[in-house]
XYZ file of C-alpha atoms in Angstrom:
734
model
C -19.407 0.968 22.552
C -21.791 3.478 20.893
C -23.520 2.086 17.827
C -22.494 -1.569 18.338
C -25.178 -4.275 18.257
C -24.427 -7.894 19.164
C -26.731 -10.355 17.400
C -27.169 -13.581 19.434
C -29.142 -15.347 16.707
C -29.010 -14.871 12.922
C -32.760 -15.313 12.756
C -33.037 -11.992 14.582
C -32.088 -10.417 11.299
C -35.664 -11.026 10.226
C -36.957 -9.218 13.285
C -39.439 -6.653 12.039
C -38.077 -3.985 14.333
C -34.599 -4.204 12.839
C -35.841 -4.424 9.267
C -38.101 -1.417 9.792
C -35.167 0.550 11.274
C -32.865 -0.054 8.223
C -35.614 0.399 5.576
C -37.705 3.143 7.102
C -36.275 5.913 4.894
C -36.371 3.805 1.697
C -39.142 3.765 -0.898
C -41.598 0.917 -0.843
C -39.947 -0.699 -3.869
C -36.439 -0.494 -2.362
C -37.692 -1.686 1.002
C -39.305 -4.741 -0.550
C -36.145 -5.542 -2.522
C -34.030 -5.176 0.616
C -36.217 -7.654 2.550
C -36.231 -10.248 -0.244
C -32.397 -10.264 -0.470
C -32.032 -10.451 3.308
C -34.382 -13.393 3.550
C -32.169 -15.378 1.121
C -28.656 -14.515 2.303
C -29.102 -14.453 6.128
C -28.533 -18.242 6.340
C -25.315 -18.158 4.272
C -22.941 -16.634 6.856
C -22.019 -20.114 8.263
C -20.935 -18.840 11.651
C -17.590 -17.717 10.260
C -15.510 -15.087 11.983
C -13.091 -12.437 10.770
C -9.345 -12.282 11.500
C -10.234 -9.910 14.341
C -12.510 -12.508 15.941
C -15.779 -10.837 14.989
C -18.711 -12.807 13.550
C -19.042 -11.947 9.845
C -22.809 -11.872 10.365
C -22.563 -9.346 13.173
C -20.067 -7.340 11.169
C -22.422 -7.188 8.211
C -25.562 -6.087 9.952
C -23.716 -3.481 12.093
C -22.135 -2.075 8.951
C -25.635 -1.726 7.514
C -26.611 0.157 10.712
C -23.745 2.609 10.235
C -24.718 3.216 6.614
C -28.376 3.647 7.617
C -27.364 6.231 10.178
C -25.756 8.404 7.443
C -28.653 7.912 5.058
C -26.876 5.780 2.500
C -29.050 4.360 -0.316
C -30.469 0.826 -0.516
C -27.833 -0.514 -2.863
C -24.998 0.633 -0.570
C -26.580 -1.002 2.499
C -27.243 -4.334 0.798
C -23.815 -4.393 -0.880
C -22.158 -3.840 2.519
C -23.997 -6.839 4.035
C -23.276 -9.095 1.096
C -19.607 -8.127 1.095
C -19.380 -9.475 4.641
C -20.293 -13.005 3.481
C -17.458 -15.579 3.382
C -15.429 -14.915 0.216
C -16.169 -18.257 -1.395
C -19.890 -17.838 -0.757
C -20.245 -14.383 -2.229
C -18.000 -15.398 -5.201
C -20.386 -18.213 -6.043
C -23.427 -16.000 -5.579
C -22.003 -13.501 -8.071
C -21.473 -16.262 -10.617
C -25.062 -17.407 -10.231
C -27.206 -15.787 -12.836
C -30.377 -15.887 -10.764
C -28.765 -14.345 -7.751
C -27.008 -11.693 -9.807
C -30.286 -10.737 -11.371
C -31.898 -10.665 -7.930
C -29.210 -8.291 -6.601
C -29.138 -6.117 -9.669
C -26.094 -4.823 -11.561
C -25.698 -1.793 -9.270
C -25.307 -3.947 -6.144
C -23.111 -6.481 -7.969
C -20.699 -3.741 -8.977
C -20.548 -2.350 -5.491
C -19.784 -5.775 -4.048
C -16.997 -6.423 -6.552
C -15.494 -3.033 -5.844
C -15.703 -3.512 -2.073
C -14.067 -6.983 -2.235
C -11.267 -5.590 -4.416
C -10.493 -2.854 -1.949
C -10.682 -5.297 0.967
C -8.229 -7.641 -0.772
C -5.798 -4.771 -1.473
C -5.910 -3.699 2.103
C -4.982 -7.156 3.392
C -2.148 -7.414 0.868
C -0.607 -3.987 1.631
C -1.177 -3.654 5.392
C 1.276 -6.226 6.669
C 4.040 -5.192 4.346
C 3.894 -1.458 3.699
C 3.951 -0.302 7.304
C 7.126 -2.201 8.000
C 8.924 0.303 5.756
C 7.571 3.537 7.275
C 5.801 4.731 4.159
C 6.397 8.367 3.247
C 3.606 10.933 3.005
C 3.858 10.783 -0.764
C 3.411 7.015 -0.639
C 0.389 7.345 1.628
C -1.147 9.850 -0.800
C -0.449 7.393 -3.608
C -2.353 4.656 -1.685
C -5.324 6.985 -1.245
C -5.254 7.684 -4.986
C -5.145 3.942 -5.681
C -8.167 3.358 -3.425
C -10.104 6.089 -5.248
C -9.024 4.807 -8.645
C -10.216 1.324 -7.782
C -13.553 2.701 -6.447
C -15.432 2.998 -9.746
C -18.352 4.219 -7.625
C -17.645 6.427 -4.540
C -20.192 4.464 -2.556
C -17.566 1.676 -2.458
C -15.425 4.006 -0.313
C -18.423 4.540 1.973
C -18.815 0.785 2.381
C -15.125 0.320 3.230
C -15.172 3.276 5.667
C -18.268 1.875 7.447
C -16.780 -1.644 7.550
C -13.557 -0.271 9.028
C -15.495 1.733 11.667
C -17.443 -1.453 12.563
C -14.164 -3.383 13.037
C -12.776 -0.666 15.308
C -16.021 -0.610 17.285
C -15.909 -4.398 17.676
C -12.346 -4.377 18.941
C -13.163 -1.627 21.441
C -16.356 -3.369 22.586
C -14.712 -6.761 22.997
C -11.358 -5.438 24.231
C -9.672 -7.327 21.432
C -6.131 -6.325 20.440
C -5.979 -4.694 17.034
C -3.068 -4.754 14.680
C -1.422 -1.335 14.967
C -0.887 -1.429 11.267
C -4.690 -1.483 10.856
C -5.073 1.572 13.059
C -2.206 3.463 11.423
C -3.614 2.669 7.997
C -6.988 4.062 9.166
C -5.374 7.338 10.241
C -3.186 7.597 7.106
C -5.590 6.476 4.404
C -9.170 6.255 5.482
C -9.519 9.321 7.698
C -8.435 11.682 4.851
C -10.923 9.837 2.554
C -13.730 10.328 5.078
C -12.801 13.967 5.277
C -12.681 14.269 1.500
C -16.125 12.691 1.193
C -17.415 14.887 4.031
C -18.547 12.006 6.234
C -17.830 13.775 9.511
C -19.628 11.257 11.759
C -17.447 8.430 10.517
C -14.257 10.534 10.349
C -14.150 11.606 14.020
C -15.039 8.132 15.283
C -12.449 6.185 13.306
C -9.814 8.786 14.294
C -10.629 8.531 18.038
C -10.730 4.691 17.998
C -7.493 4.403 15.981
C -5.776 6.970 18.181
C -6.834 4.932 21.234
C -5.056 1.896 19.742
C -1.895 3.675 18.603
C -1.399 5.975 21.601
C -3.392 4.433 24.432
C -1.592 6.372 27.186
C -2.094 9.752 25.527
C -5.724 8.874 24.795
C -6.384 7.902 28.446
C -4.679 11.027 29.697
C -6.743 13.396 27.513
C -9.935 11.501 28.261
C -9.244 11.773 31.965
C -8.581 15.509 31.771
C -11.739 16.024 29.791
C -13.776 14.083 32.353
C -12.327 16.133 35.204
C -13.337 19.324 33.466
C -16.609 17.999 32.166
C -18.867 19.742 34.666
C -17.018 23.037 34.167
C -17.124 22.672 30.389
C -20.850 21.835 30.403
C -21.626 24.928 32.515
C -19.508 27.031 30.153
C -21.309 25.732 27.042
C -24.791 25.896 28.551
C -24.266 29.582 29.360
C -23.353 30.379 25.790
C -26.256 28.284 24.435
C -28.636 30.188 26.673
C -27.226 33.630 25.767
C -27.301 32.855 22.017
C -30.809 31.359 22.156
C -32.190 34.523 23.887
C -30.382 36.708 21.351
C -31.967 34.834 18.465
C -35.450 35.149 20.001
C -34.934 38.946 20.422
C -33.790 39.165 16.772
C -36.736 37.138 15.561
C -34.563 34.388 14.070
C -35.671 30.722 14.334
C -32.895 28.243 14.916
C -31.395 25.445 17.011
C -28.414 26.067 19.302
C -26.345 23.115 20.686
C -22.949 22.400 22.135
C -20.326 20.294 20.401
C -17.365 18.894 22.311
C -14.003 18.561 20.544
C -12.976 14.953 19.920
C -9.909 13.471 21.569
C -7.847 12.966 18.407
C -8.520 16.539 17.230
C -7.480 17.834 20.662
C -4.248 15.830 20.543
C -3.639 16.930 16.977
C -4.015 20.603 17.966
C -1.652 20.134 20.908
C 0.954 18.742 18.475
C 0.544 21.315 15.677
C 0.401 24.337 18.068
C 2.987 22.886 20.450
C 0.649 23.513 23.472
C -0.315 21.428 26.482
C -3.920 20.463 27.303
C -4.429 23.348 29.785
C -3.281 25.944 27.261
C -6.062 25.064 24.844
C -8.991 27.476 25.082
C -11.414 26.023 22.565
C -12.154 22.476 23.769
C -15.824 22.971 22.949
C -17.889 24.716 20.326
C -21.426 25.924 19.889
C -23.357 25.206 16.681
C -26.306 27.263 15.402
C -28.598 25.791 12.756
C -31.029 28.045 10.875
C -33.427 27.900 7.938
C -31.549 29.739 5.189
C -28.284 31.461 4.261
C -29.681 34.947 4.990
C -30.336 33.831 8.556
C -26.692 32.567 8.835
C -25.278 36.048 8.285
C -27.943 37.612 10.515
C -26.900 35.267 13.374
C -23.257 36.147 12.773
C -24.065 39.843 13.177
C -26.032 39.178 16.392
C -23.134 37.129 17.866
C -20.519 39.794 16.991
C -22.669 42.421 18.713
C -22.568 40.422 21.963
C -18.874 39.303 21.953
C -15.662 40.536 20.442
C -14.729 38.494 17.345
C -11.207 37.287 16.671
C -10.892 38.476 13.074
C -8.095 36.154 12.020
C -10.104 33.119 13.177
C -13.151 33.912 11.017
C -13.870 31.649 8.008
C -16.695 31.971 5.542
C -17.130 28.481 4.122
C -20.569 29.434 2.765
C -19.180 31.797 0.156
C -16.096 29.678 -0.385
C -16.911 26.022 0.434
C -14.202 23.529 1.288
C -13.091 21.209 -1.506
C -15.330 18.433 -0.100
C -18.375 20.677 -0.377
C -18.531 21.575 3.332
C -20.341 24.915 4.078
C -20.607 26.841 7.306
C -19.606 30.106 9.007
C -16.870 29.688 11.610
C -16.126 32.448 14.094
C -14.216 32.609 17.401
C -15.258 35.179 20.016
C -13.687 36.385 23.236
C -15.681 37.077 26.409
C -14.808 39.846 28.873
C -12.879 37.384 31.071
C -10.680 36.401 28.085
C -12.133 32.946 27.464
C -12.588 31.921 23.786
C -15.399 30.068 22.108
C -15.739 28.711 18.584
C -19.245 29.090 17.026
C -20.414 27.383 13.768
C -23.411 28.736 11.921
C -25.104 26.785 9.099
C -28.411 25.854 7.535
C -30.191 22.497 8.126
C -29.165 21.385 4.667
C -25.535 22.339 5.240
C -25.642 20.453 8.556
C -26.967 17.348 6.951
C -24.216 17.403 4.391
C -21.558 18.187 7.019
C -22.548 15.161 9.096
C -23.356 12.653 6.278
C -21.244 13.946 3.439
C -21.581 11.883 0.242
C -24.563 9.944 1.623
C -26.538 13.179 1.996
C -27.004 13.197 -1.766
C -29.209 10.115 -1.673
C -30.934 11.325 1.496
C -32.083 14.493 -0.218
C -33.120 12.689 -3.354
C -35.242 10.238 -1.356
C -36.679 13.047 0.691
C -37.851 14.866 -2.328
C -39.532 11.717 -3.603
C -41.131 10.565 -0.382
C -41.766 12.908 2.494
C -41.632 16.187 0.637
C -39.081 17.719 3.062
C -37.319 19.214 0.039
C -39.466 20.103 -2.932
C -36.888 21.430 -5.401
C -34.814 18.981 -7.355
C -32.317 21.785 -7.980
C -30.965 21.173 -4.523
C -30.069 17.647 -5.538
C -28.552 18.907 -8.809
C -26.486 21.417 -6.862
C -25.199 18.670 -4.586
C -24.213 16.568 -7.590
C -21.977 19.379 -8.809
C -20.085 19.072 -5.552
C -20.041 15.269 -5.880
C -18.264 15.566 -9.257
C -15.381 17.320 -7.493
C -14.843 14.666 -4.810
C -12.316 12.771 -6.846
C -10.147 15.836 -7.298
C -6.916 15.650 -5.243
C -4.842 18.809 -5.509
C -4.877 19.994 -9.126
C -5.399 16.565 -10.711
C -8.045 15.762 -13.271
C -11.439 14.819 -11.913
C -11.571 11.471 -13.734
C -8.408 10.020 -12.218
C -9.226 6.501 -13.389
C -8.987 7.461 -17.042
C -5.592 9.093 -16.714
C -3.594 6.912 -14.334
C -3.345 3.427 -12.927
C -1.937 2.416 -9.542
C -0.089 -0.878 -9.143
C 2.092 -2.312 -6.359
C 5.544 -3.761 -6.004
C 5.884 -7.094 -4.092
C 6.667 -4.914 -1.031
C 3.325 -3.082 -1.383
C 4.777 0.194 -2.634
C 2.218 1.921 -4.840
C 3.404 3.059 -8.280
C 1.509 5.546 -10.443
C 1.645 4.871 -14.192
C -0.169 6.162 -17.296
C -3.192 4.157 -18.454
C -2.338 1.143 -20.654
C 1.099 0.751 -19.038
C 2.786 -2.630 -19.190
C 5.234 -4.503 -17.001
C 8.054 -2.929 -19.045
C 6.796 0.595 -18.173
C 6.602 -0.512 -14.517
C 10.201 -1.820 -14.631
C 11.592 1.412 -16.094
C 9.645 3.448 -13.567
C 11.411 1.622 -10.723
C 14.914 1.768 -12.228
C 16.425 2.285 -15.680
C 18.713 -0.761 -15.353
C 15.836 -2.948 -14.217
C 13.966 -1.870 -17.354
C 16.956 -2.694 -19.589
C 17.270 -6.141 -18.042
C 13.540 -6.922 -17.885
C 12.755 -10.266 -19.516
C 9.434 -11.298 -17.904
C 6.807 -10.396 -15.322
C 4.404 -11.838 -12.792
C 1.073 -10.138 -12.187
C -0.660 -11.234 -8.974
C 1.676 -14.265 -8.975
C 0.953 -15.311 -12.586
C 3.605 -15.161 -15.307
C 2.257 -13.022 -18.190
C 3.583 -11.685 -21.541
C 5.419 -8.341 -21.280
C 2.771 -6.632 -23.447
C 0.044 -7.350 -20.899
C -1.761 -4.178 -19.824
C -1.659 -3.421 -16.109
C -4.735 -2.516 -14.024
C -5.113 -0.641 -10.745
C -4.608 -2.787 -7.685
C -2.447 -5.461 -9.293
C 0.879 -6.561 -7.756
C 3.691 -6.666 -10.318
C 7.020 -8.511 -10.023
C 9.706 -8.148 -12.678
C 11.777 -11.122 -13.868
C 15.196 -9.819 -14.967
C 18.633 -10.940 -16.067
C 21.904 -9.711 -14.479
C 22.908 -7.558 -17.431
C 21.506 -6.774 -20.866
C 19.649 -4.271 -22.897
C 16.156 -3.582 -24.277
C 14.733 -4.955 -27.495
C 14.104 -2.691 -30.473
C 10.642 -4.239 -30.638
C 9.798 -2.296 -27.510
C 9.830 0.920 -29.526
C 7.333 -0.487 -32.024
C 4.051 1.113 -30.951
C 2.031 -1.570 -32.769
C 3.442 -4.304 -30.545
C 2.309 -2.506 -27.393
C 5.318 -3.005 -25.111
C 5.495 0.589 -23.894
C 2.893 3.258 -23.040
C 4.801 5.816 -20.973
C 6.994 8.454 -22.599
C 9.388 8.077 -19.721
C 10.126 4.439 -20.575
C 10.297 5.180 -24.352
C 12.887 7.910 -23.821
C 15.048 5.595 -21.711
C 14.940 2.847 -24.372
C 15.826 5.355 -27.129
C 18.677 6.734 -25.032
C 20.055 3.205 -24.601
C 20.100 2.522 -28.327
C 21.466 5.996 -29.066
C 24.348 5.347 -26.665
C 25.022 2.026 -28.390
C 24.879 3.626 -31.850
C 27.095 6.462 -30.576
C 29.694 4.011 -29.332
C 29.638 2.196 -32.649
C 30.128 5.526 -34.497
C 33.021 6.383 -32.218
C 34.715 3.075 -32.836
C 34.187 3.338 -36.609
C 35.462 6.946 -36.725
C 38.456 6.119 -34.586
C 39.348 3.291 -36.961
C 39.177 5.651 -39.961
C 41.311 8.332 -38.224
C 43.940 5.791 -37.199
C 44.122 4.427 -40.756
C 44.629 7.982 -42.096
C 47.332 8.710 -39.553
C 49.014 5.464 -40.556
C 49.062 6.610 -44.168
C 50.917 9.865 -43.261
C 53.278 8.098 -40.869
C 51.790 9.607 -37.694
C 50.592 6.433 -35.814
C 52.116 7.566 -32.483
C 50.403 10.972 -32.444
C 48.494 12.078 -29.364
C 44.867 11.876 -30.578
C 43.493 14.245 -27.964
C 45.961 16.957 -28.948
C 45.241 16.352 -32.622
C 41.492 16.718 -31.998
C 42.013 20.011 -30.110
C 44.199 21.301 -32.975
C 41.459 20.446 -35.451
C 38.870 22.368 -33.427
C 37.269 19.614 -31.371
C 36.908 19.436 -27.604
C 37.931 15.799 -27.343
C 38.964 12.957 -29.626
C 35.542 11.248 -29.491
C 33.982 14.373 -31.091
C 36.487 14.055 -33.981
C 35.672 10.341 -34.394
C 31.911 10.984 -34.503
C 32.262 13.771 -37.105
C 34.432 11.540 -39.270
C 32.016 8.583 -38.915
C 29.060 10.778 -39.893
C 31.037 12.070 -42.874
C 30.795 15.587 -41.511
C 34.589 16.038 -41.258
C 36.779 14.962 -44.204
C 39.916 12.916 -43.587
C 41.612 15.276 -46.015
C 41.657 17.794 -43.142
C 43.995 15.515 -41.226
C 46.273 15.035 -44.222
C 46.284 18.830 -44.876
C 47.021 19.474 -41.244
C 50.291 17.521 -41.614
C 51.235 19.474 -44.699
C 52.469 22.237 -42.359
C 56.113 22.465 -41.372
C 57.321 19.936 -38.820
C 58.047 22.758 -36.365
C 54.423 23.869 -36.463
C 53.309 20.267 -35.827
C 55.605 19.977 -32.850
C 54.287 23.286 -31.432
C 50.623 22.367 -32.039
C 50.663 18.810 -30.736
C 53.367 19.229 -28.093
C 54.993 15.907 -28.900
C 58.588 14.794 -29.161
C 59.855 14.168 -32.672
C 63.444 13.232 -33.508
C 65.610 16.067 -34.780
C 66.330 14.322 -38.057
C 62.578 14.145 -38.801
C 62.257 17.891 -38.293
C 64.565 18.458 -41.285
C 61.947 16.921 -43.499
C 59.603 19.420 -45.028
C 56.617 19.129 -47.252
C 55.775 21.797 -49.759
C 52.328 23.032 -48.840
C 51.938 25.380 -51.774
C 49.008 24.511 -53.962
C 50.114 23.565 -57.532
C 46.922 24.238 -59.357
C 47.749 24.959 -63.048
C 44.328 24.605 -64.588
C 41.034 26.394 -64.267
C 42.448 29.888 -64.925
C 43.068 31.585 -68.292
C 45.958 34.080 -68.465
C 45.379 36.564 -71.272
C 43.368 33.871 -73.048
C 46.077 31.205 -72.630
C 45.498 28.049 -70.499
C 48.010 25.773 -68.780
C 50.336 28.592 -67.654
C 51.920 28.112 -64.232
C 49.641 30.001 -61.829
C 49.405 30.300 -58.046
C 46.431 31.603 -56.048
C 47.631 34.449 -53.860
C 47.401 33.686 -50.136
C 46.712 37.331 -49.265
C 43.207 37.431 -50.748
C 42.560 33.786 -51.814
C 40.270 34.359 -54.863
C 37.697 31.751 -55.735
C 35.612 31.163 -58.883
C 33.239 34.051 -59.733
C 35.573 36.606 -58.028
C 36.928 39.331 -60.416
C 40.601 38.483 -60.712
C 43.866 39.706 -62.308
C 47.329 38.150 -62.552
C 50.731 39.404 -61.468
C 53.854 37.911 -63.082
C 56.260 36.858 -60.348
C 59.972 36.112 -60.648
C 60.306 32.355 -61.207
C 56.978 31.298 -59.594
C 54.599 31.856 -62.518
C 51.576 34.080 -62.365
C 50.116 35.032 -58.930
C 46.314 35.330 -59.066
C 44.639 38.066 -56.962
C 41.271 39.567 -56.543
C 41.211 42.950 -58.229
C 40.214 44.690 -54.975
C 43.050 43.008 -53.053
C 45.145 45.594 -51.125
C 48.433 43.762 -51.769
C 47.651 43.573 -55.490
C 46.972 47.308 -55.566
C 50.440 47.943 -54.128
C 52.070 45.550 -56.646
C 50.198 47.150 -59.531
C 51.201 50.693 -58.507
C 54.853 49.684 -58.491
C 55.032 47.231 -61.443
C 52.015 47.852 -63.656
C 53.785 46.314 -66.638
C 53.713 42.894 -64.941
C 49.924 42.880 -64.511
C 48.008 40.614 -66.881
C 44.366 39.869 -67.431
C 42.995 36.647 -65.882
C 39.667 34.817 -66.057
C 38.174 31.667 -64.591
C 37.926 28.641 -66.809
C 37.086 25.851 -64.345
C 34.405 23.317 -63.507
C 32.720 22.726 -60.164
C 35.212 19.999 -59.262
C 37.989 22.597 -58.910
C 38.302 23.695 -55.281
C 40.059 26.831 -54.004
C 40.842 27.982 -50.521
C 39.296 31.067 -48.929
C 39.545 32.598 -45.451
C 36.554 33.324 -43.198
C 36.984 35.608 -40.185
C 34.913 34.996 -37.055
C 34.784 37.140 -33.898
C 32.850 35.650 -30.940
C 32.543 35.594 -27.178
C 35.023 33.104 -25.860
C 33.507 29.917 -24.363
C 34.041 26.215 -24.034
C 33.204 24.308 -27.253
C 33.098 27.457 -29.441
C 35.732 26.177 -31.901
C 34.027 22.773 -32.068
C 30.583 24.316 -32.728
C 31.984 26.589 -35.494
C 33.846 23.703 -37.130
C 30.777 21.492 -36.974
C 28.670 24.287 -38.640
C 31.078 24.319 -41.591
C 31.470 20.527 -41.716
C 27.670 20.069 -41.913
C 27.824 21.882 -45.247
C 30.187 19.153 -46.399
C 33.019 21.644 -46.850
C 36.683 20.865 -46.176
C 38.429 22.972 -43.526
C 42.122 23.114 -44.374
C 43.335 25.457 -41.709
C 42.300 27.200 -38.461
C 43.979 30.183 -36.795
C 42.672 31.206 -33.367
C 43.614 33.588 -30.578
C 41.656 35.049 -27.654
C 41.906 38.346 -25.854
C 39.623 40.016 -23.328
C 37.167 37.080 -23.488
C 36.852 37.494 -27.280
C 37.931 34.887 -29.723
C 39.348 35.853 -33.175
C 39.289 32.858 -35.496
C 40.187 32.454 -39.206
C 38.909 29.354 -41.032
C 40.551 28.353 -44.313
C 37.881 26.489 -46.308
C 37.880 24.799 -49.716
C 35.045 26.004 -51.987
C 34.289 25.961 -55.659
C 32.079 29.100 -56.000
C 32.038 32.503 -54.452
C 28.295 32.219 -53.521
C 29.152 29.423 -51.057
C 30.866 32.086 -48.911
C 27.568 33.764 -48.019
C 26.137 30.391 -46.998
C 29.136 29.845 -44.718
C 28.698 33.327 -43.206
C 24.976 32.693 -42.588
C 25.660 29.331 -41.000
C 28.363 30.654 -38.659
C 26.293 33.668 -37.641
C 23.732 31.345 -36.100
C 26.254 29.748 -33.698
C 25.806 30.833 -30.079
C 28.143 33.713 -29.102
C 29.165 34.780 -32.616
C 29.408 38.550 -32.961
C 30.833 39.086 -36.454
C 31.555 36.916 -39.573
C 33.041 38.025 -42.913
C 35.333 36.968 -45.681
C 38.942 38.069 -45.313
C 39.623 40.870 -47.733
């Protein structure tokens, strides 16, 4: 298999030819450091093999070869080799102060990151693919890998290691776990694409595809081989034509053919629903020139020779891909109808397209050593692209600072806010699991519920069958919860408990009040509706919160028995209907009649005056003096007919004297309107003693009879009711 080297003897690692090959592009200082570390660790591999049957030693040096081919830096190459050591060996080396100092902090951090990702891969692979992970879950796993990779070079190490494993299995004809190949396609191929490492991307895709769909792979490979000679002639003709055209235009450049890879061909067949023979662009031509100006000049030359397919043109130079890739892509049609894709780019763009992230270090080393690139601004420009590599969709660039990614025991990845705990994790999975959470295991160890979670950990919740959260969880100083989602669920649980307690308390008060007036068998739902509530529970809550006075219930039953029967639609014995309660108010104080107190007075129901209204009295026959507002229409009629019975009246009352007044409301009819209006008045701690309501043409006309002690309260009531949704008009009844 291309790129695979089998080492027969570990001592060959010290072979000068190999060392020169993997250090040739490094500085003298880095090369010397590389050699010193290699001389120490080469004897520590202990002939151990991986789970795939490959020698760890062979795996390590071949991974270094892959990284060298894409111009990775010295630290990345050494870290990849050291990560291939047996786990117990490298763990002890990292604990050794001398060895850690020899490696350097940069390499130590890369090793730790690489081992963490490797460990996560082993833990998730065997479990997660049994459950056919969704695309969203695959994306979550990619995010977790990136979040765990504090340094993006860690991803490069894991990509190179994975490619080496696939090469080994292909070379040795070893069976590979299909889960490993599927994981490569789902997780690592998109990462390679995101980092722009094209050389690694196409190879891991083809090797994984060969494992997953061996028949399809062989079929496409066979068809490609059969048409190889035809395809080579086709490509060589275009290369020749373009090369001559560049010479005539005075443009220096390299022209080469590029065959499409098997996985990309299969992918195109699937997405376009076409068979192999219907595909017209199985090969492409690449033109590499010195600068951007030349790129567009070449494009013009090519479009003069062949007809361009406009909709297939892409200018990735002006608008680079999210991974920093730049190139001009065009598809042209020859006179015989055949199509060809042509890519045009600079040498620098080509280096980045092939090596991706690793090209950053290549250009930096080049500027220091060989002088290929003189301006450090090129490196700075590349770094600006590097800073975008962690961006997935519209997410923040520093994903590690915003989110953590942990796993369930079945390897499902869960995204949580930073500083989340096991309680946050439980509520994210299910509300009831959160309520019943009593303990947690992190990576198999029982820990306190306040323990902060970190990316890559496996969390298992210990729960009881039923129960509820602790109020301590809402105490931010105790650190049980970090996510707003979990906090809201805990608050909702306690609110529901408090609500039920209020309902029970209010129901108890209402039933006691009904017992006092001899109405224990009343239908409570009908009573609630008659008092302006949607259901009985709303009545209980208002009573419990002291927003609705129990006097309203007593006053309600001070109507005639016939009205009660009609309102509540209940059966009452005929003999009980003969009982009647005088509902007239017998208020004899608080009003002065011609300067005399304690005369029998009665507030007129037609205008219902209240303190601070201008009032007059009218002497009735046997019922004392009827008190009216002076602008009352009924009083004006009485005065015009019997002026001699009109007497002066004035208020002489304190604030604890309450009088009834009527408030008229017109509103759009809707569910809950009466309840909302009643609640608006009750919140002012005012007593509603009567409600009259009828609807017509989707409009409700409602009259509230309210007890107040001053006329200025009326305006407050009007203002409050006017703010209720759907209210069109509010006024005092004249």
